[in-house]
PDB file of C-alpha atoms and ligand atoms in Angstrom:
ATOM      1  CA  UNK A 222     -73.553 -32.245  26.346  1.00  0.00           C
ATOM      2  CA  UNK A 223     -72.305 -35.825  26.059  1.00  0.00           C
ATOM      3  CA  UNK A 224     -69.063 -36.235  24.188  1.00  0.00           C
ATOM      4  CA  UNK A 225     -69.005 -39.555  22.338  1.00  0.00           C
ATOM      5  CA  UNK A 226     -65.325 -39.475  21.407  1.00  0.00           C
ATOM      6  CA  UNK A 227     -62.199 -37.352  21.700  1.00  0.00           C
ATOM      7  CA  UNK A 228     -59.820 -35.990  19.079  1.00  0.00           C
ATOM      8  CA  UNK A 229     -56.066 -35.709  19.720  1.00  0.00           C
ATOM      9  CA  UNK A 230     -55.343 -32.020  19.098  1.00  0.00           C
ATOM     10  CA  UNK A 231     -51.884 -32.830  17.671  1.00  0.00           C
ATOM     11  CA  UNK A 232     -52.622 -35.624  15.182  1.00  0.00           C
ATOM     12  CA  UNK A 233     -56.454 -35.286  14.947  1.00  0.00           C
ATOM     13  CA  UNK A 234     -57.003 -39.031  15.347  1.00  0.00           C
ATOM     14  CA  UNK A 235     -60.277 -39.937  17.064  1.00  0.00           C
ATOM     15  CA  UNK A 236     -60.174 -41.800  20.393  1.00  0.00           C
ATOM     16  CA  UNK A 237     -63.026 -43.490  22.236  1.00  0.00           C
ATOM     17  CA  UNK A 238     -61.384 -42.494  25.542  1.00  0.00           C
ATOM     18  CA  UNK A 239     -59.057 -39.789  26.801  1.00  0.00           C
ATOM     19  CA  UNK A 240     -55.908 -41.785  27.420  1.00  0.00           C
ATOM     20  CA  UNK A 241     -52.922 -40.228  29.224  1.00  0.00           C
ATOM     21  CA  UNK A 242     -51.101 -39.645  25.961  1.00  0.00           C
ATOM     22  CA  UNK A 243     -52.051 -40.439  22.354  1.00  0.00           C
ATOM     23  CA  UNK A 244     -50.024 -43.512  21.330  1.00  0.00           C
ATOM     24  CA  UNK A 245     -49.703 -42.276  17.744  1.00  0.00           C
ATOM     25  CA  UNK A 246     -48.123 -39.000  18.940  1.00  0.00           C
ATOM     26  CA  UNK A 247     -45.927 -40.687  21.593  1.00  0.00           C
ATOM     27  CA  UNK A 248     -44.450 -42.971  18.901  1.00  0.00           C
ATOM     28  CA  UNK A 249     -41.012 -42.000  17.519  1.00  0.00           C
ATOM     29  CA  UNK A 250     -42.608 -41.042  14.178  1.00  0.00           C
ATOM     30  CA  UNK A 251     -44.694 -38.217  15.690  1.00  0.00           C
ATOM     31  CA  UNK A 252     -44.469 -35.823  18.625  1.00  0.00           C
ATOM     32  CA  UNK A 253     -46.251 -34.697  21.769  1.00  0.00           C
ATOM     33  CA  UNK A 254     -46.348 -30.923  22.426  1.00  0.00           C
ATOM     34  CA  UNK A 255     -43.900 -29.546  25.033  1.00  0.00           C
ATOM     35  CA  UNK A 256     -46.805 -28.746  27.352  1.00  0.00           C
ATOM     36  CA  UNK A 257     -48.267 -32.234  27.043  1.00  0.00           C
ATOM     37  CA  UNK A 258     -51.266 -33.962  25.538  1.00  0.00           C
ATOM     38  CA  UNK A 259     -54.250 -31.901  24.413  1.00  0.00           C
ATOM     39  CA  UNK A 260     -57.682 -33.220  23.501  1.00  0.00           C
ATOM     40  CA  UNK A 261     -60.462 -31.573  21.590  1.00  0.00           C
ATOM     41  CA  UNK A 262     -63.950 -32.508  20.381  1.00  0.00           C
ATOM     42  CA  UNK A 263     -66.109 -31.907  17.324  1.00  0.00           C
ATOM     43  CA  UNK A 264     -68.250 -29.638  19.501  1.00  0.00           C
ATOM     44  CA  UNK A 265     -65.223 -27.538  20.432  1.00  0.00           C
ATOM     45  CA  UNK A 266     -64.087 -27.428  16.791  1.00  0.00           C
ATOM     46  CA  UNK A 267     -67.521 -26.353  15.525  1.00  0.00           C
ATOM     47  CA  UNK A 268     -67.180 -23.512  13.041  1.00  0.00           C
ATOM     48  CA  UNK A 269     -64.091 -25.043  11.406  1.00  0.00           C
ATOM     49  CA  UNK A 270     -64.405 -24.468   7.681  1.00  0.00           C
ATOM     50  CA  UNK A 271     -64.234 -27.470   5.351  1.00  0.00           C
ATOM     51  CA  UNK A 272     -63.131 -26.730   1.798  1.00  0.00           C
ATOM     52  CA  UNK A 273     -63.707 -29.099  -1.098  1.00  0.00           C
ATOM     53  CA  UNK A 274     -61.871 -28.227  -4.315  1.00  0.00           C
ATOM     54  CA  UNK A 275     -61.371 -30.062  -7.588  1.00  0.00           C
ATOM     55  CA  UNK A 276     -57.805 -31.303  -7.994  1.00  0.00           C
ATOM     56  CA  UNK A 277     -58.360 -32.832 -11.423  1.00  0.00           C
ATOM     57  CA  UNK A 278     -61.538 -34.142 -13.100  1.00  0.00           C
ATOM     58  CA  UNK A 279     -63.091 -36.714 -10.746  1.00  0.00           C
ATOM     59  CA  UNK A 280     -60.743 -35.981  -7.837  1.00  0.00           C
ATOM     60  CA  UNK A 281     -61.363 -33.488  -5.019  1.00  0.00           C
ATOM     61  CA  UNK A 282     -59.157 -32.281  -2.154  1.00  0.00           C
ATOM     62  CA  UNK A 283     -60.827 -31.791   1.237  1.00  0.00           C
ATOM     63  CA  UNK A 284     -59.186 -29.633   3.907  1.00  0.00           C
ATOM     64  CA  UNK A 285     -60.145 -27.981   7.160  1.00  0.00           C
ATOM     65  CA  UNK A 286     -59.495 -24.310   7.877  1.00  0.00           C
ATOM     66  CA  UNK A 287     -57.820 -23.839  10.265  1.00  0.00           C
ATOM     67  CA  UNK A 288     -56.093 -27.220   9.905  1.00  0.00           C
ATOM     68  CA  UNK A 289     -57.068 -29.739  12.593  1.00  0.00           C
ATOM     69  CA  UNK A 290     -54.128 -31.824  13.887  1.00  0.00           C
ATOM     70  CA  UNK A 291     -51.646 -32.817  11.190  1.00  0.00           C
ATOM     71  CA  UNK A 292     -53.836 -30.946   8.706  1.00  0.00           C
ATOM     72  CA  UNK A 293     -53.744 -33.295   5.763  1.00  0.00           C
ATOM     73  CA  UNK A 294     -55.574 -32.884   2.482  1.00  0.00           C
ATOM     74  CA  UNK A 295     -58.096 -35.675   2.219  1.00  0.00           C
ATOM     75  CA  UNK A 296     -59.001 -36.921  -1.260  1.00  0.00           C
ATOM     76  CA  UNK A 297     -62.438 -37.747  -2.615  1.00  0.00           C
ATOM     77  CA  UNK A 298     -61.977 -40.011  -5.627  1.00  0.00           C
ATOM     78  CA  UNK A 299     -65.189 -40.248  -7.630  1.00  0.00           C
ATOM     79  CA  UNK A 300     -66.200 -42.989 -10.082  1.00  0.00           C
ATOM     80  CA  UNK A 301     -69.432 -44.096 -11.754  1.00  0.00           C
ATOM     81  CA  UNK A 302     -69.645 -46.964  -9.247  1.00  0.00           C
ATOM     82  CA  UNK A 303     -69.228 -44.807  -6.122  1.00  0.00           C
ATOM     83  CA  UNK A 304     -66.579 -42.806  -4.331  1.00  0.00           C
ATOM     84  CA  UNK A 305     -63.564 -43.377  -2.107  1.00  0.00           C
ATOM     85  CA  UNK A 306     -62.748 -41.049   0.794  1.00  0.00           C
ATOM     86  CA  UNK A 307     -58.974 -41.262   1.300  1.00  0.00           C
ATOM     87  CA  UNK A 308     -57.019 -39.950   4.331  1.00  0.00           C
ATOM     88  CA  UNK A 309     -60.118 -38.447   6.028  1.00  0.00           C
ATOM     89  CA  UNK A 310     -59.519 -35.176   7.873  1.00  0.00           C
ATOM     90  CA  UNK A 311     -59.940 -34.912  11.654  1.00  0.00           C
ATOM     91  CA  UNK A 312     -63.096 -32.847  11.465  1.00  0.00           C
ATOM     92  CA  UNK A 313     -66.581 -33.374  10.053  1.00  0.00           C
ATOM     93  CA  UNK A 314     -69.897 -31.575  10.241  1.00  0.00           C
ATOM     94  CA  UNK A 315     -73.315 -31.880   8.579  1.00  0.00           C
ATOM     95  CA  UNK A 316     -72.518 -29.325   5.900  1.00  0.00           C
ATOM     96  CA  UNK A 317     -69.271 -31.090   4.916  1.00  0.00           C
ATOM     97  CA  UNK A 318     -71.155 -34.397   4.690  1.00  0.00           C
ATOM     98  CA  UNK A 319     -73.827 -32.806   2.518  1.00  0.00           C
ATOM     99  CA  UNK A 320     -71.220 -31.379   0.136  1.00  0.00           C
ATOM    100  CA  UNK A 321     -69.296 -34.661  -0.049  1.00  0.00           C
ATOM    101  CA  UNK A 322     -72.565 -36.447  -0.855  1.00  0.00           C
ATOM    102  CA  UNK A 323     -73.276 -34.018  -3.695  1.00  0.00           C
ATOM    103  CA  UNK A 324     -70.491 -35.829  -5.569  1.00  0.00           C
ATOM    104  CA  UNK A 325     -72.158 -39.224  -5.114  1.00  0.00           C
ATOM    105  CA  UNK A 326     -72.137 -42.044  -2.577  1.00  0.00           C
ATOM    106  CA  UNK A 327     -68.970 -42.778  -0.629  1.00  0.00           C
ATOM    107  CA  UNK A 328     -68.575 -46.569  -0.594  1.00  0.00           C
ATOM    108  CA  UNK A 329     -65.228 -46.850   1.205  1.00  0.00           C
ATOM    109  CA  UNK A 330     -63.094 -44.840   3.622  1.00  0.00           C
ATOM    110  CA  UNK A 331     -59.393 -45.668   3.737  1.00  0.00           C
ATOM    111  CA  UNK A 332     -56.433 -43.965   5.407  1.00  0.00           C
ATOM    112  CA  UNK A 333     -52.947 -44.442   3.994  1.00  0.00           C
ATOM    113  CA  UNK A 334     -51.633 -45.054   7.555  1.00  0.00           C
ATOM    114  CA  UNK A 335     -52.440 -44.283  11.228  1.00  0.00           C
ATOM    115  CA  UNK A 336     -51.341 -40.601  11.085  1.00  0.00           C
ATOM    116  CA  UNK A 337     -54.170 -40.108   8.586  1.00  0.00           C
ATOM    117  CA  UNK A 338     -56.983 -41.921  10.433  1.00  0.00           C
ATOM    118  CA  UNK A 339     -58.533 -38.549  11.331  1.00  0.00           C
ATOM    119  CA  UNK A 340     -62.159 -39.048  12.418  1.00  0.00           C
ATOM    120  CA  UNK A 341     -62.629 -41.957   9.993  1.00  0.00           C
ATOM    121  CA  UNK A 342     -65.312 -43.745  12.043  1.00  0.00           C
ATOM    122  CA  UNK A 343     -67.256 -40.503  12.454  1.00  0.00           C
ATOM    123  CA  UNK A 344     -67.145 -39.860   8.694  1.00  0.00           C
ATOM    124  CA  UNK A 345     -68.405 -43.403   8.176  1.00  0.00           C
ATOM    125  CA  UNK A 346     -71.326 -43.039  10.593  1.00  0.00           C
ATOM    126  CA  UNK A 347     -72.412 -39.793   8.965  1.00  0.00           C
ATOM    127  CA  UNK A 348     -72.069 -41.215   5.451  1.00  0.00           C
ATOM    128  CA  UNK A 349     -74.290 -44.228   6.236  1.00  0.00           C
ATOM    129  CA  UNK A 350     -71.891 -46.629   8.028  1.00  0.00           C
ATOM    130  CA  UNK A 351     -69.713 -47.205   4.967  1.00  0.00           C
ATOM    131  CA  UNK A 352     -66.777 -49.570   5.564  1.00  0.00           C
ATOM    132  CA  UNK A 353     -63.559 -48.140   6.973  1.00  0.00           C
ATOM    133  CA  UNK A 354     -60.704 -50.313   5.697  1.00  0.00           C
ATOM    134  CA  UNK A 355     -57.666 -50.488   8.013  1.00  0.00           C
ATOM    135  CA  UNK A 356     -54.361 -52.107   7.022  1.00  0.00           C
ATOM    136  CA  UNK A 357     -54.048 -55.336   9.015  1.00  0.00           C
ATOM    137  CA  UNK A 358     -50.403 -54.706  10.052  1.00  0.00           C
ATOM    138  CA  UNK A 359     -51.369 -51.325  11.578  1.00  0.00           C
ATOM    139  CA  UNK A 360     -54.686 -52.173  13.236  1.00  0.00           C
ATOM    140  CA  UNK A 361     -53.206 -51.818  16.761  1.00  0.00           C
ATOM    141  CA  UNK A 362     -53.145 -48.024  16.216  1.00  0.00           C
ATOM    142  CA  UNK A 363     -56.935 -47.689  15.878  1.00  0.00           C
ATOM    143  CA  UNK A 364     -58.080 -45.827  18.999  1.00  0.00           C
ATOM    144  CA  UNK A 365     -61.809 -45.837  18.270  1.00  0.00           C
ATOM    145  CA  UNK A 366     -63.002 -49.344  17.521  1.00  0.00           C
ATOM    146  CA  UNK A 367     -66.263 -49.752  15.645  1.00  0.00           C
ATOM    147  CA  UNK A 368     -68.113 -52.423  13.646  1.00  0.00           C
ATOM    148  CA  UNK A 369     -67.600 -50.370  10.439  1.00  0.00           C
ATOM    149  CA  UNK A 370     -63.860 -51.162  10.562  1.00  0.00           C
ATOM    150  CA  UNK A 371     -62.637 -54.003   8.342  1.00  0.00           C
ATOM    151  CA  UNK A 372     -59.002 -55.029   8.100  1.00  0.00           C
ATOM    152  CA  UNK A 373     -57.300 -55.821   4.815  1.00  0.00           C
ATOM    153  CA  UNK A 374     -53.927 -57.087   3.559  1.00  0.00           C
ATOM    154  CA  UNK A 375     -52.203 -57.303   0.185  1.00  0.00           C
ATOM    155  CA  UNK A 376     -54.378 -55.459  -2.301  1.00  0.00           C
ATOM    156  CA  UNK A 377     -57.919 -54.162  -2.097  1.00  0.00           C
ATOM    157  CA  UNK A 378     -60.231 -53.145  -4.943  1.00  0.00           C
ATOM    158  CA  UNK A 379     -62.859 -50.888  -3.362  1.00  0.00           C
ATOM    159  CA  UNK A 380     -64.098 -49.736  -6.801  1.00  0.00           C
ATOM    160  CA  UNK A 381     -63.557 -50.803 -10.408  1.00  0.00           C
ATOM    161  CA  UNK A 382     -60.294 -49.279 -11.631  1.00  0.00           C
ATOM    162  CA  UNK A 383     -59.221 -48.361  -8.099  1.00  0.00           C
ATOM    163  CA  UNK A 384     -56.643 -50.584  -6.379  1.00  0.00           C
ATOM    164  CA  UNK A 385     -55.199 -50.023  -2.918  1.00  0.00           C
ATOM    165  CA  UNK A 386     -51.872 -51.670  -2.146  1.00  0.00           C
ATOM    166  CA  UNK A 387     -49.588 -51.848   0.878  1.00  0.00           C
ATOM    167  CA  UNK A 388     -45.968 -51.092   0.006  1.00  0.00           C
ATOM    168  CA  UNK A 389     -45.278 -50.410   3.720  1.00  0.00           C
ATOM    169  CA  UNK A 390     -42.160 -48.464   4.733  1.00  0.00           C
ATOM    170  CA  UNK A 391     -43.350 -45.473   6.793  1.00  0.00           C
ATOM    171  CA  UNK A 392     -45.659 -47.922   8.643  1.00  0.00           C
ATOM    172  CA  UNK A 393     -45.691 -51.680   7.945  1.00  0.00           C
ATOM    173  CA  UNK A 394     -49.168 -51.300   6.437  1.00  0.00           C
ATOM    174  CA  UNK A 395     -48.615 -47.931   4.696  1.00  0.00           C
ATOM    175  CA  UNK A 396     -50.836 -47.907   1.625  1.00  0.00           C
ATOM    176  CA  UNK A 397     -51.246 -46.102  -1.695  1.00  0.00           C
ATOM    177  CA  UNK A 398     -54.141 -45.903  -4.150  1.00  0.00           C
ATOM    178  CA  UNK A 399     -53.763 -46.585  -7.857  1.00  0.00           C
ATOM    179  CA  UNK A 400     -56.501 -44.918  -9.934  1.00  0.00           C
ATOM    180  CA  UNK A 401     -56.442 -46.211 -13.469  1.00  0.00           C
ATOM    181  CA  UNK A 402     -58.555 -43.441 -15.052  1.00  0.00           C
ATOM    182  CA  UNK A 403     -56.748 -40.561 -13.324  1.00  0.00           C
ATOM    183  CA  UNK A 404     -54.468 -38.116 -15.181  1.00  0.00           C
ATOM    184  CA  UNK A 405     -56.557 -38.332 -18.381  1.00  0.00           C
ATOM    185  CA  UNK A 406     -56.285 -42.124 -18.345  1.00  0.00           C
ATOM    186  CA  UNK A 407     -52.529 -42.223 -17.762  1.00  0.00           C
ATOM    187  CA  UNK A 408     -53.030 -43.241 -14.128  1.00  0.00           C
ATOM    188  CA  UNK A 409     -52.695 -41.578 -10.729  1.00  0.00           C
ATOM    189  CA  UNK A 410     -51.175 -42.648  -7.400  1.00  0.00           C
ATOM    190  CA  UNK A 411     -52.577 -41.216  -4.159  1.00  0.00           C
ATOM    191  CA  UNK A 412     -49.513 -41.798  -2.039  1.00  0.00           C
ATOM    192  CA  UNK A 413     -50.302 -40.386   1.422  1.00  0.00           C
ATOM    193  CA  UNK A 414     -46.780 -40.137   2.801  1.00  0.00           C
ATOM    194  CA  UNK A 415     -45.863 -43.687   1.863  1.00  0.00           C
ATOM    195  CA  UNK A 416     -44.217 -41.784  -1.007  1.00  0.00           C
ATOM    196  CA  UNK A 417     -43.897 -38.075  -0.349  1.00  0.00           C
ATOM    197  CA  UNK A 418     -44.021 -35.634  -3.274  1.00  0.00           C
ATOM    198  CA  UNK A 419     -41.257 -33.078  -2.708  1.00  0.00           C
ATOM    199  CA  UNK A 420     -41.574 -29.307  -3.313  1.00  0.00           C
ATOM    200  CA  UNK A 421     -39.331 -29.542  -6.408  1.00  0.00           C
ATOM    201  CA  UNK A 422     -42.146 -31.537  -8.145  1.00  0.00           C
ATOM    202  CA  UNK A 423     -39.516 -33.809  -9.714  1.00  0.00           C
ATOM    203  CA  UNK A 424     -38.549 -36.018  -6.769  1.00  0.00           C
ATOM    204  CA  UNK A 425     -40.148 -37.951  -3.905  1.00  0.00           C
ATOM    205  CA  UNK A 426     -38.986 -39.052  -0.452  1.00  0.00           C
ATOM    206  CA  UNK A 427     -39.540 -42.138   1.668  1.00  0.00           C
ATOM    207  CA  UNK A 428     -39.150 -41.786   5.468  1.00  0.00           C
ATOM    208  CA  UNK A 429     -39.953 -43.680   8.644  1.00  0.00           C
ATOM    209  CA  UNK A 430     -40.618 -40.290  10.263  1.00  0.00           C
ATOM    210  CA  UNK A 431     -41.092 -37.001   8.447  1.00  0.00           C
ATOM    211  CA  UNK A 432     -41.240 -34.627  11.462  1.00  0.00           C
ATOM    212  CA  UNK A 433     -38.351 -36.384  13.273  1.00  0.00           C
ATOM    213  CA  UNK A 434     -36.374 -37.217  10.091  1.00  0.00           C
ATOM    214  CA  UNK A 435     -35.853 -40.962  10.620  1.00  0.00           C
ATOM    215  CA  UNK A 436     -34.637 -42.624   7.412  1.00  0.00           C
ATOM    216  CA  UNK A 437     -35.545 -45.930   5.792  1.00  0.00           C
ATOM    217  CA  UNK A 438     -32.966 -48.289   4.317  1.00  0.00           C
ATOM    218  CA  UNK A 439     -32.227 -48.395   0.596  1.00  0.00           C
ATOM    219  CA  UNK A 440     -33.608 -51.939   0.446  1.00  0.00           C
ATOM    220  CA  UNK A 441     -36.995 -50.902   1.852  1.00  0.00           C
ATOM    221  CA  UNK A 442     -37.243 -47.897  -0.459  1.00  0.00           C
ATOM    222  CA  UNK A 443     -36.435 -50.128  -3.424  1.00  0.00           C
ATOM    223  CA  UNK A 444     -39.212 -52.500  -2.303  1.00  0.00           C
ATOM    224  CA  UNK A 445     -41.710 -49.610  -2.078  1.00  0.00           C
ATOM    225  CA  UNK A 446     -40.817 -48.424  -5.603  1.00  0.00           C
ATOM    226  CA  UNK A 447     -40.944 -51.968  -7.019  1.00  0.00           C
ATOM    227  CA  UNK A 448     -44.419 -52.528  -5.581  1.00  0.00           C
ATOM    228  CA  UNK A 449     -45.671 -49.981  -8.131  1.00  0.00           C
ATOM    229  CA  UNK A 450     -44.013 -51.699 -11.121  1.00  0.00           C
ATOM    230  CA  UNK A 451     -47.246 -53.440 -12.256  1.00  0.00           C
ATOM    231  CA  UNK A 452     -49.198 -50.158 -12.337  1.00  0.00           C
ATOM    232  CA  UNK A 453     -49.214 -47.439 -14.968  1.00  0.00           C
ATOM    233  CA  UNK A 454     -49.292 -43.906 -13.630  1.00  0.00           C
ATOM    234  CA  UNK A 455     -48.130 -40.485 -14.704  1.00  0.00           C
ATOM    235  CA  UNK A 456     -49.133 -38.338 -11.701  1.00  0.00           C
ATOM    236  CA  UNK A 457     -48.822 -38.683  -7.932  1.00  0.00           C
ATOM    237  CA  UNK A 458     -50.479 -36.726  -5.105  1.00  0.00           C
ATOM    238  CA  UNK A 459     -49.285 -36.764  -1.493  1.00  0.00           C
ATOM    239  CA  UNK A 460     -51.373 -36.029   1.601  1.00  0.00           C
ATOM    240  CA  UNK A 461     -50.618 -32.287   1.784  1.00  0.00           C
ATOM    241  CA  UNK A 462     -51.666 -31.108  -1.641  1.00  0.00           C
ATOM    242  CA  UNK A 463     -48.269 -31.551  -3.327  1.00  0.00           C
ATOM    243  CA  UNK A 464     -47.978 -33.523  -6.531  1.00  0.00           C
ATOM    244  CA  UNK A 465     -45.639 -34.904  -9.132  1.00  0.00           C
ATOM    245  CA  UNK A 466     -47.670 -33.630 -12.099  1.00  0.00           C
ATOM    246  CA  UNK A 467     -46.033 -35.693 -14.864  1.00  0.00           C
ATOM    247  CA  UNK A 468     -43.743 -38.672 -15.307  1.00  0.00           C
ATOM    248  CA  UNK A 469     -44.338 -39.771 -11.707  1.00  0.00           C
ATOM    249  CA  UNK A 470     -43.433 -43.411 -12.288  1.00  0.00           C
ATOM    250  CA  UNK A 471     -39.963 -42.457 -13.520  1.00  0.00           C
ATOM    251  CA  UNK A 472     -39.634 -39.950 -10.676  1.00  0.00           C
ATOM    252  CA  UNK A 473     -40.440 -42.618  -8.063  1.00  0.00           C
ATOM    253  CA  UNK A 474     -37.869 -45.034  -9.526  1.00  0.00           C
ATOM    254  CA  UNK A 475     -35.170 -42.351  -9.859  1.00  0.00           C
ATOM    255  CA  UNK A 476     -35.811 -41.039  -6.320  1.00  0.00           C
ATOM    256  CA  UNK A 477     -35.628 -44.561  -4.858  1.00  0.00           C
ATOM    257  CA  UNK A 478     -32.291 -45.093  -6.599  1.00  0.00           C
ATOM    258  CA  UNK A 479     -31.014 -41.752  -5.278  1.00  0.00           C
ATOM    259  CA  UNK A 480     -32.136 -42.649  -1.743  1.00  0.00           C
ATOM    260  CA  UNK A 481     -30.365 -46.022  -1.958  1.00  0.00           C
ATOM    261  CA  UNK A 482     -27.188 -44.391  -3.295  1.00  0.00           C
ATOM    262  CA  UNK A 483     -27.076 -41.864  -0.454  1.00  0.00           C
ATOM    263  CA  UNK A 484     -27.703 -44.449   2.266  1.00  0.00           C
ATOM    264  CA  UNK A 485     -25.044 -46.715   0.689  1.00  0.00           C
ATOM    265  CA  UNK A 486     -22.447 -43.920   0.920  1.00  0.00           C
ATOM    266  CA  UNK A 487     -22.032 -43.274  -2.819  1.00  0.00           C
ATOM    267  CA  UNK A 488     -22.142 -39.522  -2.179  1.00  0.00           C
ATOM    268  CA  UNK A 489     -20.157 -39.329   1.044  1.00  0.00           C
ATOM    269  CA  UNK A 490     -17.503 -37.287  -0.781  1.00  0.00           C
ATOM    270  CA  UNK A 491     -20.069 -34.462  -1.028  1.00  0.00           C
ATOM    271  CA  UNK A 492     -20.562 -34.192   2.734  1.00  0.00           C
TER     272      UNK A 492
HETATM  273 ZN1   ZN B   3     -52.160 -37.873  18.531  1.00  0.00          ZN
HETATM  274 ZN1   ZN B   4     -47.207 -40.220   8.474  1.00  0.00          ZN
END
């Protein structure tokens, strides 16, 4: 059997070649297993279950069981004009493609940042070579080049009522999606981990690295929060199935202020 590409077993990002170590995992924001780099393939992963479940009307979460790599929840955002596949998982098979297509045509595939590239080019090929949009500042992290990849900067409108913007922070090109019609018309943000919904459901975090706990400055976090000022939203979903169900815009602002206060030393008396 000819293997056309390789998947990093730790982050699930597709690679056209087996390099010595995956650059995304060797970076200070991720990690390489103690026993070194492992590679896998779609053939080896065959039998992985793909679940597609409604998150709210028009929005579906896609996961693999067992999780492949980082194990994110991908989002399928559906509209009358076509669908967006966001943060594609690191596994795909014919049955998953068939079930995704049942919800309509995917017209764009976008990852919030390199940790979430998954097998984005493979999803594209199987969905009819739909464009894979990669943030210009992060394009160096793409390990499987392909003509379906298009770079973008600033804002992108892949569908009416759907705007993708690049607040940066976690990665220079870290992106979020604003979906105008989400949350019963109050607006939704798909935040990847540009803005991370915390388990308390009333606060979010902003980090350079989540697994290795590397902070961002208060100024950067303020910039990330301000980038959302022009957009109305009430709910926010991160890339692992967690959400801020209501009042998300206030939560983002309040959490950014808290982050800035802690990094400034306002709460040092509590430590
Ligand atoms: Zn990796
Ligand atoms: Zn990340």
